[in-house]
Amino acid sequence: MATESTDPGSVRPGGRTARVRAAVLRAAGDALAEGGLAGLDLADVARRAEVGRTTVYRRWGSPAQLVADLLADMAEQSLPRTETGTLLGDLRANAQLVRRTLADPRQGALFKAVLAAATCDDQTAAALHRFYRIRVAEWQPCVQQAVERGELPADTDTGEVVRAVSAPLYHRLLTSDAPLDEAAADRAAEAAAAAARAGVFSKTADGQRR
């Protein structure tokens, strides 16, 4: 089925075009991690990626559109969920994946830059929201399976449980110099699991949060 999208950087062809896209997105990620959105210059990205400026300007057009495609690519390349057979095991796996990403020197700096940019750029914010919708949706089946096993209330909001796992880790990344270690990730998973079992993430009959 042909795609209807005409956004710059949205086409996913193979061959040389795919290699150019990969090189440009890698260069964009490096530049973003180093200098944030304000320091993201298309000409500099082209130089880093060793591709023509015209190619970058034609396909992406602006730093914000380049960041949007970078986030789309990151969502595509993210590891799939891990299913351990228990709610706590699955949430721990999710938490450790988030921790490894944020603790990585390059990826942590990249996410800090994207989060900062999203506070003042609507297009970056929209791309970031799409990224997290994809990642939350990837892990929601783990929580739904816990509901089906009887570990959680039937009306549990599965997306809220997943978000509760990563939220403390992002908070630590952005507001503290405390290490993002395995213990912090396990605590986040255990807190989310305990809250979910207690019905904190249950929905009312009309679908609204309690």
mmCIF file of C-alpha atoms in Angstrom:
data_model
loop_
_atom_site.group_PDB
_atom_site.id
_atom_site.type_symbol
_atom_site.label_atom_id
_atom_site.label_comp_id
_atom_site.label_asym_id
_atom_site.label_seq_id
_atom_site.Cartn_x
_atom_site.Cartn_y
_atom_site.Cartn_z
ATOM 1 C CA MET A 1 0.000 0.000 0.000
ATOM 2 C CA ALA A 2 1.421 3.395 -0.960
ATOM 3 C CA THR A 3 2.007 5.871 1.841
ATOM 4 C CA GLU A 4 0.119 9.149 1.780
ATOM 5 C CA SER A 5 2.779 11.012 3.782
ATOM 6 C CA THR A 6 4.780 13.658 1.999
ATOM 7 C CA ASP A 7 6.688 14.973 5.006
ATOM 8 C CA PRO A 8 10.411 15.410 4.446
ATOM 9 C CA GLY A 9 12.335 12.373 5.641
ATOM 10 C CA SER A 10 9.172 10.262 5.824
ATOM 11 C CA VAL A 11 9.931 7.974 2.864
ATOM 12 C CA ARG A 12 11.575 4.673 3.818
ATOM 13 C CA PRO A 13 13.276 3.450 0.630
ATOM 14 C CA GLY A 14 16.236 1.082 0.594
ATOM 15 C CA GLY A 15 19.643 1.247 -1.047
ATOM 16 C CA ARG A 16 21.658 4.434 -1.164
ATOM 17 C CA THR A 17 18.771 6.611 0.026
ATOM 18 C CA ALA A 18 18.459 4.525 3.182
ATOM 19 C CA ARG A 19 22.193 4.766 3.790
ATOM 20 C CA VAL A 20 22.071 8.538 3.366
ATOM 21 C CA ARG A 21 19.165 8.782 5.806
ATOM 22 C CA ALA A 22 20.993 6.631 8.357
ATOM 23 C CA ALA A 23 24.142 8.754 8.077
ATOM 24 C CA VAL A 24 22.220 12.010 8.350
ATOM 25 C CA LEU A 25 20.200 10.862 11.363
ATOM 26 C CA ARG A 26 23.326 9.632 13.106
ATOM 27 C CA ALA A 27 25.004 12.976 12.477
ATOM 28 C CA ALA A 28 21.899 14.828 13.642
ATOM 29 C CA GLY A 29 21.827 12.817 16.853
ATOM 30 C CA ASP A 30 25.484 13.599 17.529
ATOM 31 C CA ALA A 31 24.950 17.301 16.893
ATOM 32 C CA LEU A 32 21.796 17.396 19.002
ATOM 33 C CA ALA A 33 23.505 15.651 21.916
ATOM 34 C CA GLU A 34 26.389 18.119 21.727
ATOM 35 C CA GLY A 35 24.550 21.399 21.296
ATOM 36 C CA GLY A 36 20.791 20.932 21.602
ATOM 37 C CA LEU A 37 18.209 22.067 19.076
ATOM 38 C CA ALA A 38 19.640 25.585 18.970
ATOM 39 C CA GLY A 39 22.950 24.193 17.748
ATOM 40 C CA LEU A 40 21.436 21.864 15.161
ATOM 41 C CA ASP A 41 22.397 23.262 11.759
ATOM 42 C CA LEU A 42 21.485 21.435 8.550
ATOM 43 C CA ALA A 43 24.712 22.413 6.813
ATOM 44 C CA ASP A 44 26.743 21.085 9.753
ATOM 45 C CA VAL A 45 24.728 17.851 9.735
ATOM 46 C CA ALA A 46 25.434 17.445 6.016
ATOM 47 C CA ARG A 47 29.150 17.944 6.660
ATOM 48 C CA ARG A 48 29.186 15.424 9.504
ATOM 49 C CA ALA A 49 27.260 12.882 7.434
ATOM 50 C CA GLU A 50 29.445 13.533 4.360
ATOM 51 C CA VAL A 51 26.444 14.141 2.118
ATOM 52 C CA GLY A 52 25.434 17.120 0.014
ATOM 53 C CA ARG A 53 23.746 20.077 1.672
ATOM 54 C CA THR A 54 21.079 20.076 -1.013
ATOM 55 C CA THR A 55 20.088 16.533 -0.082
ATOM 56 C CA VAL A 56 19.596 17.457 3.567
ATOM 57 C CA TYR A 57 17.718 20.691 2.844
ATOM 58 C CA ARG A 58 15.479 19.006 0.279
ATOM 59 C CA ARG A 59 14.564 15.967 2.401
ATOM 60 C CA TRP A 60 14.234 17.583 5.825
ATOM 61 C CA GLY A 61 13.999 21.326 5.316
ATOM 62 C CA SER A 62 14.393 22.390 8.948
ATOM 63 C CA PRO A 63 16.051 21.231 12.177
ATOM 64 C CA ALA A 64 12.637 20.475 13.704
ATOM 65 C CA GLN A 65 11.713 18.152 10.834
ATOM 66 C CA LEU A 66 15.085 16.463 11.152
ATOM 67 C CA VAL A 67 14.478 15.873 14.870
ATOM 68 C CA ALA A 68 11.019 14.500 14.065
ATOM 69 C CA ASP A 69 12.519 11.953 11.673
ATOM 70 C CA LEU A 70 15.254 11.110 14.172
ATOM 71 C CA LEU A 71 12.630 10.308 16.808
ATOM 72 C CA ALA A 72 10.648 8.243 14.302
ATOM 73 C CA ASP A 73 13.786 6.258 13.522
ATOM 74 C CA MET A 74 14.558 5.787 17.215
ATOM 75 C CA ALA A 75 11.064 4.406 17.772
ATOM 76 C CA GLU A 76 11.515 1.998 14.859
ATOM 77 C CA GLN A 77 14.910 0.817 16.104
ATOM 78 C CA SER A 78 13.977 0.442 19.785
ATOM 79 C CA LEU A 79 14.123 -3.040 21.198
ATOM 80 C CA PRO A 80 10.843 -4.973 21.457
ATOM 81 C CA ARG A 81 9.259 -5.724 24.805
ATOM 82 C CA THR A 82 10.444 -8.566 27.008
ATOM 83 C CA GLU A 83 7.843 -10.986 28.344
ATOM 84 C CA THR A 84 8.878 -12.862 31.498
ATOM 85 C CA GLY A 85 5.518 -14.280 32.535
ATOM 86 C CA THR A 86 5.062 -11.995 35.551
ATOM 87 C CA LEU A 87 4.083 -8.361 35.879
ATOM 88 C CA LEU A 88 7.085 -7.444 38.018
ATOM 89 C CA GLY A 89 9.485 -9.255 35.715
ATOM 90 C CA ASP A 90 8.114 -7.461 32.670
ATOM 91 C CA LEU A 91 8.154 -4.041 34.348
ATOM 92 C CA ARG A 92 11.707 -4.601 35.553
ATOM 93 C CA ALA A 93 12.749 -5.442 31.989
ATOM 94 C CA ASN A 94 11.104 -2.243 30.777
ATOM 95 C CA ALA A 95 12.748 -0.181 33.500
ATOM 96 C CA GLN A 96 16.190 -1.605 32.802
ATOM 97 C CA LEU A 97 15.827 -0.881 29.084
ATOM 98 C CA VAL A 98 14.912 2.733 29.838
ATOM 99 C CA ARG A 99 17.766 2.978 32.350
ATOM 100 C CA ARG A 100 20.363 1.668 29.894
ATOM 101 C CA THR A 101 19.204 4.173 27.295
ATOM 102 C CA LEU A 102 19.226 7.181 29.594
ATOM 103 C CA ALA A 103 22.494 6.195 31.294
ATOM 104 C CA ASP A 104 24.279 5.954 27.956
ATOM 105 C CA PRO A 105 26.404 9.122 27.569
ATOM 106 C CA ARG A 106 25.242 9.853 24.017
ATOM 107 C CA GLN A 107 21.636 8.737 24.341
ATOM 108 C CA GLY A 108 21.139 10.437 27.677
ATOM 109 C CA ALA A 109 22.425 13.738 26.304
ATOM 110 C CA LEU A 110 20.261 13.280 23.209
ATOM 111 C CA PHE A 111 17.098 12.762 25.237
ATOM 112 C CA LYS A 112 17.887 15.757 27.436
ATOM 113 C CA ALA A 113 18.234 17.897 24.318
ATOM 114 C CA VAL A 114 14.999 16.612 22.779
ATOM 115 C CA LEU A 115 13.045 17.095 26.010
ATOM 116 C CA ALA A 116 14.363 20.628 26.343
ATOM 117 C CA ALA A 117 13.535 21.411 22.714
ATOM 118 C CA ALA A 118 10.013 20.038 23.109
ATOM 119 C CA THR A 119 9.222 22.677 25.717
ATOM 120 C CA CYS A 120 9.594 25.479 23.173
ATOM 121 C CA ASP A 121 9.059 23.881 19.738
ATOM 122 C CA ASP A 122 5.640 22.448 18.867
ATOM 123 C CA GLN A 123 6.899 20.204 16.061
ATOM 124 C CA THR A 124 9.530 18.648 18.294
ATOM 125 C CA ALA A 125 6.923 18.182 21.025
ATOM 126 C CA ALA A 126 4.567 16.438 18.605
ATOM 127 C CA ALA A 127 7.363 14.132 17.440
ATOM 128 C CA LEU A 128 8.303 13.331 21.032
ATOM 129 C CA HIS A 129 4.685 12.527 21.860
ATOM 130 C CA ARG A 130 4.503 10.140 18.885
ATOM 131 C CA PHE A 131 7.728 8.474 20.003
ATOM 132 C CA TYR A 132 6.373 7.764 23.476
ATOM 133 C CA ARG A 133 2.974 6.639 22.205
ATOM 134 C CA ILE A 134 4.785 4.009 20.147
ATOM 135 C CA ARG A 135 7.007 2.884 23.008
ATOM 136 C CA VAL A 136 4.169 2.762 25.565
ATOM 137 C CA ALA A 137 2.017 0.795 23.128
ATOM 138 C CA GLU A 138 4.867 -1.700 22.654
ATOM 139 C CA TRP A 139 4.865 -2.544 26.384
ATOM 140 C CA GLN A 140 1.140 -2.326 27.141
ATOM 141 C CA PRO A 141 0.491 -5.984 26.230
ATOM 142 C CA CYS A 142 2.680 -7.024 29.184
ATOM 143 C CA VAL A 143 0.330 -5.219 31.551
ATOM 144 C CA GLN A 144 -2.753 -6.541 29.752
ATOM 145 C CA GLN A 145 -1.440 -10.070 30.162
ATOM 146 C CA ALA A 146 -1.067 -9.400 33.897
ATOM 147 C CA VAL A 147 -4.724 -8.326 33.962
ATOM 148 C CA GLU A 148 -5.692 -11.532 32.187
ATOM 149 C CA ARG A 149 -3.661 -13.605 34.666
ATOM 150 C CA GLY A 150 -5.542 -11.943 37.515
ATOM 151 C CA GLU A 151 -2.524 -10.034 38.838
ATOM 152 C CA LEU A 152 -4.222 -6.657 38.350
ATOM 153 C CA PRO A 153 -7.748 -5.213 38.480
ATOM 154 C CA ALA A 154 -9.713 -5.735 35.290
ATOM 155 C CA ASP A 155 -10.072 -2.007 34.639
ATOM 156 C CA THR A 156 -6.356 -1.195 34.913
ATOM 157 C CA ASP A 157 -5.151 1.552 32.582
ATOM 158 C CA THR A 158 -2.286 -0.350 30.973
ATOM 159 C CA GLY A 159 -0.657 2.718 29.448
ATOM 160 C CA GLU A 160 -0.515 4.525 32.776
ATOM 161 C CA VAL A 161 1.290 1.574 34.347
ATOM 162 C CA VAL A 162 3.960 1.640 31.640
ATOM 163 C CA ARG A 163 4.385 5.405 31.989
ATOM 164 C CA ALA A 164 4.754 5.049 35.755
ATOM 165 C CA VAL A 165 7.784 2.807 35.258
ATOM 166 C CA SER A 166 9.837 5.273 33.240
ATOM 167 C CA ALA A 167 8.696 8.520 34.903
ATOM 168 C CA PRO A 168 11.000 8.262 37.967
ATOM 169 C CA LEU A 169 13.966 7.507 35.724
ATOM 170 C CA TYR A 170 13.383 10.585 33.572
ATOM 171 C CA HIS A 171 12.905 12.648 36.714
ATOM 172 C CA ARG A 172 16.254 11.441 38.031
ATOM 173 C CA LEU A 173 17.922 12.151 34.671
ATOM 174 C CA LEU A 174 16.646 15.730 34.533
ATOM 175 C CA THR A 175 16.639 16.857 38.166
ATOM 176 C CA SER A 176 19.355 14.952 39.985
ATOM 177 C CA ASP A 177 22.986 13.938 39.798
ATOM 178 C CA ALA A 178 22.140 10.591 41.410
ATOM 179 C CA PRO A 179 23.228 7.634 39.278
ATOM 180 C CA LEU A 180 20.798 5.891 36.978
ATOM 181 C CA ASP A 181 21.707 2.465 38.272
ATOM 182 C CA GLU A 182 19.983 -0.912 38.220
ATOM 183 C CA ALA A 183 18.656 -0.399 41.745
ATOM 184 C CA ALA A 184 16.870 2.794 40.696
ATOM 185 C CA ALA A 185 15.280 0.997 37.762
ATOM 186 C CA ASP A 186 14.152 -1.921 39.928
ATOM 187 C CA ARG A 187 12.609 0.479 42.467
ATOM 188 C CA ALA A 188 10.676 2.221 39.707
ATOM 189 C CA ALA A 189 9.323 -1.099 38.447
ATOM 190 C CA GLU A 190 8.442 -2.327 41.932
ATOM 191 C CA ALA A 191 6.629 0.920 42.796
ATOM 192 C CA ALA A 192 4.619 0.808 39.563
ATOM 193 C CA ALA A 193 3.708 -2.847 40.104
ATOM 194 C CA ALA A 194 2.648 -2.252 43.721
ATOM 195 C CA ALA A 195 0.530 0.746 42.744
ATOM 196 C CA ALA A 196 -1.082 -1.188 39.903
ATOM 197 C CA ARG A 197 -1.964 -4.107 42.186
ATOM 198 C CA ALA A 198 -3.494 -1.666 44.664
ATOM 199 C CA GLY A 199 -5.780 -0.276 41.972
ATOM 200 C CA VAL A 200 -4.102 3.108 41.660
ATOM 201 C CA PHE A 201 -4.243 2.868 37.865
ATOM 202 C CA SER A 202 -7.812 1.581 37.667
ATOM 203 C CA LYS A 203 -10.376 3.446 35.560
ATOM 204 C CA THR A 204 -13.938 4.319 36.474
ATOM 205 C CA ALA A 205 -16.856 3.018 34.463
ATOM 206 C CA ASP A 206 -16.880 6.065 32.175
ATOM 207 C CA GLY A 207 -13.169 5.641 31.396
ATOM 208 C CA GLN A 208 -12.011 8.587 33.488
ATOM 209 C CA ARG A 209 -9.192 8.409 36.008
ATOM 210 C CA ARG A 210 -10.102 8.142 39.674
#
